[in-house]
Short mmCIF file of C-alpha atoms in Angstrom, two decimals:
data_model
loop_
_atom_site.label_atom_id
_atom_site.label_comp_id
_atom_site.label_asym_id
_atom_site.label_seq_id
_atom_site.Cartn_x
_atom_site.Cartn_y
_atom_site.Cartn_z
CA MET A 1 13.98 -43.00 6.20
CA LYS A 2 13.26 -40.24 8.71
CA LEU A 3 9.64 -39.51 9.56
CA ILE A 4 8.76 -35.93 10.50
CA VAL A 5 5.28 -34.85 11.55
CA ILE A 6 3.96 -31.33 10.90
CA THR A 7 1.03 -30.00 12.92
CA THR A 8 -2.13 -28.68 11.30
CA GLU A 9 -2.56 -24.93 10.97
CA ARG A 10 -5.63 -24.98 13.22
CA ILE A 11 -5.39 -25.59 16.95
CA LEU A 12 -7.17 -28.89 17.58
CA GLU A 13 -8.98 -30.20 20.62
CA ASN A 14 -6.77 -32.51 22.71
CA GLU A 15 -3.87 -31.72 20.38
CA ALA A 16 -1.19 -31.59 23.09
CA TYR A 17 -2.34 -34.97 24.38
CA ALA A 18 -2.22 -36.41 20.85
CA ILE A 19 1.28 -34.99 20.34
CA ASN A 20 2.46 -36.56 23.59
CA GLN A 21 1.11 -39.90 22.43
CA LEU A 22 2.87 -39.59 19.07
CA PHE A 23 6.16 -39.00 20.88
CA GLU A 24 5.46 -41.98 23.13
CA CYS A 25 5.06 -44.06 19.96
CA GLY A 26 8.49 -43.06 18.72
CA LEU A 27 8.06 -39.75 16.87
CA GLN A 28 11.53 -38.23 16.59
CA VAL A 29 10.76 -34.75 15.19
CA LEU A 30 7.63 -32.61 15.31
CA HIS A 31 7.38 -29.39 13.32
CA PHE A 32 5.04 -27.06 15.19
CA ARG A 33 3.48 -24.99 12.41
CA LYS A 34 0.53 -22.81 13.36
CA PRO A 35 0.94 -19.57 11.40
CA HIS A 36 -2.22 -18.00 12.82
CA ALA A 37 -1.56 -18.86 16.47
CA SER A 38 -0.50 -16.06 18.78
CA LEU A 39 2.59 -16.22 20.96
CA GLY A 40 0.37 -16.96 23.96
CA GLU A 41 -1.53 -19.74 22.20
CA THR A 42 1.70 -21.37 21.06
CA GLU A 43 3.13 -21.15 24.56
CA ARG A 44 0.02 -22.70 26.12
CA ILE A 45 0.17 -25.73 23.82
CA LEU A 46 3.87 -26.22 24.47
CA LYS A 47 3.26 -26.12 28.22
CA ASP A 48 0.83 -29.04 27.83
CA ILE A 49 3.47 -31.16 26.09
CA ASP A 50 5.75 -33.32 28.25
CA PRO A 51 9.02 -31.35 28.68
CA SER A 52 11.03 -34.49 27.97
CA PHE A 53 9.86 -34.15 24.34
CA TYR A 54 10.93 -30.50 23.89
CA PRO A 55 14.27 -31.46 22.28
CA ARG A 56 12.27 -33.03 19.42
CA ILE A 57 10.16 -29.94 18.57
CA VAL A 58 10.93 -27.44 15.80
CA LEU A 59 9.09 -24.09 15.63
CA HIS A 60 7.92 -22.31 12.46
CA ASP A 61 6.93 -19.14 14.33
CA HIS A 62 7.64 -17.30 17.60
CA PHE A 63 11.30 -18.31 17.59
CA GLN A 64 11.89 -16.69 21.00
CA LEU A 65 10.18 -19.71 22.56
CA VAL A 66 13.00 -22.00 21.41
CA GLU A 67 15.26 -20.81 24.20
CA ILE A 68 12.50 -20.58 26.80
CA PHE A 69 11.45 -24.21 26.27
CA ASP A 70 14.85 -25.52 25.13
CA LEU A 71 13.41 -26.83 21.86
CA LYS A 72 15.21 -28.62 19.03
CA GLY A 73 15.23 -25.71 16.60
CA ILE A 74 13.54 -23.45 14.08
CA HIS A 75 12.27 -23.72 10.52
CA ILE A 76 12.93 -20.81 8.18
CA ASN A 77 10.04 -19.93 5.86
CA ARG A 78 8.59 -17.03 3.90
CA ARG A 79 6.89 -15.63 7.01
CA ASN A 80 10.06 -15.87 9.08
CA PRO A 81 13.08 -15.65 6.76
CA GLY A 82 15.61 -14.51 9.36
CA ILE A 83 17.92 -16.81 11.27
CA TYR A 84 17.51 -17.04 15.02
CA HIS A 85 21.08 -17.17 16.27
CA LYS A 86 21.48 -19.62 19.11
CA PRO A 87 24.37 -22.10 19.12
CA GLY A 88 23.34 -25.72 19.03
CA ILE A 89 19.84 -25.34 17.61
CA SER A 90 18.70 -27.05 14.43
CA VAL A 91 17.85 -24.77 11.50
CA SER A 92 15.82 -26.15 8.60
CA CYS A 93 14.08 -24.46 5.66
CA SER A 94 11.41 -24.88 3.00
CA CYS A 95 12.32 -25.27 -0.69
CA HIS A 96 9.95 -25.29 -3.65
CA SER A 97 12.47 -25.86 -6.42
CA LEU A 98 15.58 -27.95 -6.95
CA ASP A 99 17.60 -24.75 -7.37
CA GLU A 100 16.55 -23.70 -3.87
CA VAL A 101 17.78 -27.04 -2.54
CA VAL A 102 21.21 -26.45 -4.06
CA THR A 103 21.50 -23.02 -2.44
CA SER A 104 20.23 -24.18 0.98
CA ARG A 105 22.98 -26.61 1.98
CA LYS A 106 23.92 -24.40 4.93
CA TYR A 107 20.80 -25.61 6.75
CA ASP A 108 20.65 -28.85 8.72
CA TYR A 109 17.93 -30.16 6.41
CA MET A 110 15.30 -28.85 4.04
CA PHE A 111 11.76 -29.71 2.99
CA LEU A 112 11.17 -30.03 -0.76
CA SER A 113 7.54 -29.61 -1.76
CA PRO A 114 5.15 -30.41 -3.24
CA VAL A 115 6.52 -33.78 -4.31
CA PHE A 116 2.99 -35.09 -4.93
CA ASP A 117 -0.42 -33.40 -5.04
CA SER A 118 -1.04 -32.04 -1.55
CA ILE A 119 -3.59 -33.76 0.69
CA SER A 120 -4.07 -30.86 3.11
CA LYS A 121 -4.02 -28.04 0.52
CA ILE A 122 -6.68 -28.61 -2.14
CA GLY A 123 -5.47 -27.67 -5.62
CA TYR A 124 -1.80 -27.58 -4.57
CA ARG A 125 -0.39 -29.73 -7.37
CA LYS A 126 2.93 -31.56 -7.46
CA GLY A 127 5.85 -29.41 -8.56
CA PHE A 128 8.12 -32.04 -10.10
CA THR A 129 7.97 -34.82 -12.67
CA THR A 130 9.17 -38.31 -11.92
CA GLN A 131 12.06 -37.74 -14.32
CA GLN A 132 13.11 -34.51 -12.57
CA LEU A 133 13.17 -36.22 -9.18
CA TYR A 134 15.04 -39.23 -10.52
CA GLU A 135 17.70 -37.05 -12.18
CA ALA A 136 18.03 -34.88 -9.05
CA GLY A 137 18.69 -38.02 -7.05
CA MET A 138 21.27 -39.26 -9.55
CA LYS A 139 23.07 -35.88 -9.38
CA GLY A 140 23.05 -35.86 -5.58
CA ILE A 141 20.79 -32.79 -5.39
CA ILE A 142 18.29 -34.95 -3.53
CA ASN A 143 20.13 -36.67 -0.69
CA GLU A 144 19.84 -37.48 3.03
CA GLN A 145 19.56 -33.77 3.80
CA VAL A 146 16.34 -33.39 1.75
CA ILE A 147 12.93 -34.29 3.19
CA ALA A 148 10.00 -34.95 0.85
CA LEU A 149 6.78 -33.06 1.62
CA GLY A 150 3.41 -32.88 -0.10
CA GLY A 151 0.94 -35.65 -0.81
CA ILE A 152 2.83 -38.33 1.11
CA THR A 153 0.89 -41.58 1.56
CA PRO A 154 1.86 -45.08 2.71
CA GLU A 155 1.66 -46.18 -0.92
CA ASN A 156 4.18 -43.71 -2.35
CA ILE A 157 6.83 -43.82 0.39
CA PRO A 158 8.84 -46.57 -1.40
CA GLU A 159 8.91 -44.37 -4.53
CA ILE A 160 10.23 -41.44 -2.48
CA SER A 161 12.98 -43.65 -1.12
CA GLN A 162 14.11 -44.52 -4.66
CA TYR A 163 14.76 -40.84 -5.44
CA GLY A 164 17.23 -40.60 -2.58
CA PHE A 165 15.28 -38.48 -0.09
CA GLY A 166 16.47 -38.72 3.51
CA GLY A 167 12.94 -38.82 4.84
CA ILE A 168 9.36 -37.65 4.62
CA ALA A 169 7.27 -35.00 6.35
CA VAL A 170 3.57 -35.72 6.76
CA LEU A 171 0.53 -33.64 7.59
CA GLY A 172 -2.71 -34.44 5.77
CA VAL A 173 -2.32 -38.23 5.67
CA LEU A 174 -1.88 -38.26 9.45
CA TRP A 175 -4.06 -35.44 10.81
CA GLY A 176 -6.86 -35.28 8.22
CA ASP A 177 -9.26 -37.67 9.93
CA PHE A 178 -8.24 -36.55 13.42
CA GLU A 179 -9.53 -33.05 12.67
CA ASN A 180 -12.96 -34.62 12.09
CA ASP A 181 -13.19 -37.54 14.52
CA GLY A 182 -10.65 -36.67 17.24
CA SER A 183 -9.68 -40.34 17.57
CA VAL A 184 -6.21 -40.57 19.09
CA ASP A 185 -6.20 -44.37 18.69
CA GLU A 186 -6.72 -44.12 14.93
CA LEU A 187 -4.18 -41.29 14.71
CA LEU A 188 -1.58 -43.52 16.37
CA GLU A 189 -2.50 -46.41 14.11
CA ARG A 190 -1.84 -44.23 11.04
CA PHE A 191 1.43 -42.99 12.54
CA ASN A 192 2.66 -46.49 13.38
CA ASN A 193 1.87 -47.64 9.85
CA LEU A 194 3.89 -44.75 8.37
CA LYS A 195 6.74 -45.37 10.82
CA THR A 196 6.90 -49.08 9.98
CA ILE A 197 7.08 -48.36 6.25
CA CYS A 198 9.81 -45.73 6.74
CA GLU A 199 11.87 -48.13 8.83
CA LYS A 200 11.84 -50.62 5.95
CA GLN A 201 13.20 -48.14 3.38
#
C-alpha cells in the first residue's frame, strides 16, 4: 500500500528539517497542506527542503509554485477547485462520498475521507460503514486509485487494505505528538512503523 503524508495546517518549528528526514527515510509523497499560510511562507518552507525531494511534493495551495520549484503536482479541493494546467504534473482531489469517487476518475488519485473518526479534527466522525466500504471495494469503486484518509492508525491499516484501497494518507497519527514535543526521532519512529505495515499489505 502507498503511504502519503499530509502536513499539519500550522507551520511547525523545524518542520522543513523534519520533512527532509521523512524523505530520507523513504517517504514517497508529501502533501503540503497549509491553508492559512501565505505565498511567501509556503515558499520559504519549500526553500528549506532539499530540492532533490521536490518531485515528491504536492501542493494544496499557491499552485504557481509548482512550476517554480518543479514539484510533483497539485491537489484540488474546495478552496482551490480549478485545475492548474501544466503537462506532466500529478493532479489529485478530495472526495467525501463514494459518488464523488466515481465522478473523479479523471484525476491521478483521490483521497476518500473520513474513513474512520479523525484524529486531527475533533468531532469529525467517520463517513462510511464497514458494509459500505466492503461493497464499494467489491464493486471496484474503491481501488488502487483511492487513498484512505481520516483516523488512520497502525492498527486499522490491515482493515483498510481489505477494502481495496491503494494506500493511506496520514496526518494526526504522525504529527500529533511532534506538534507538542518536537521530537524528530520519535516522528521518524512513527513513520517507519507505518511504512513497514504498509509494505506488508
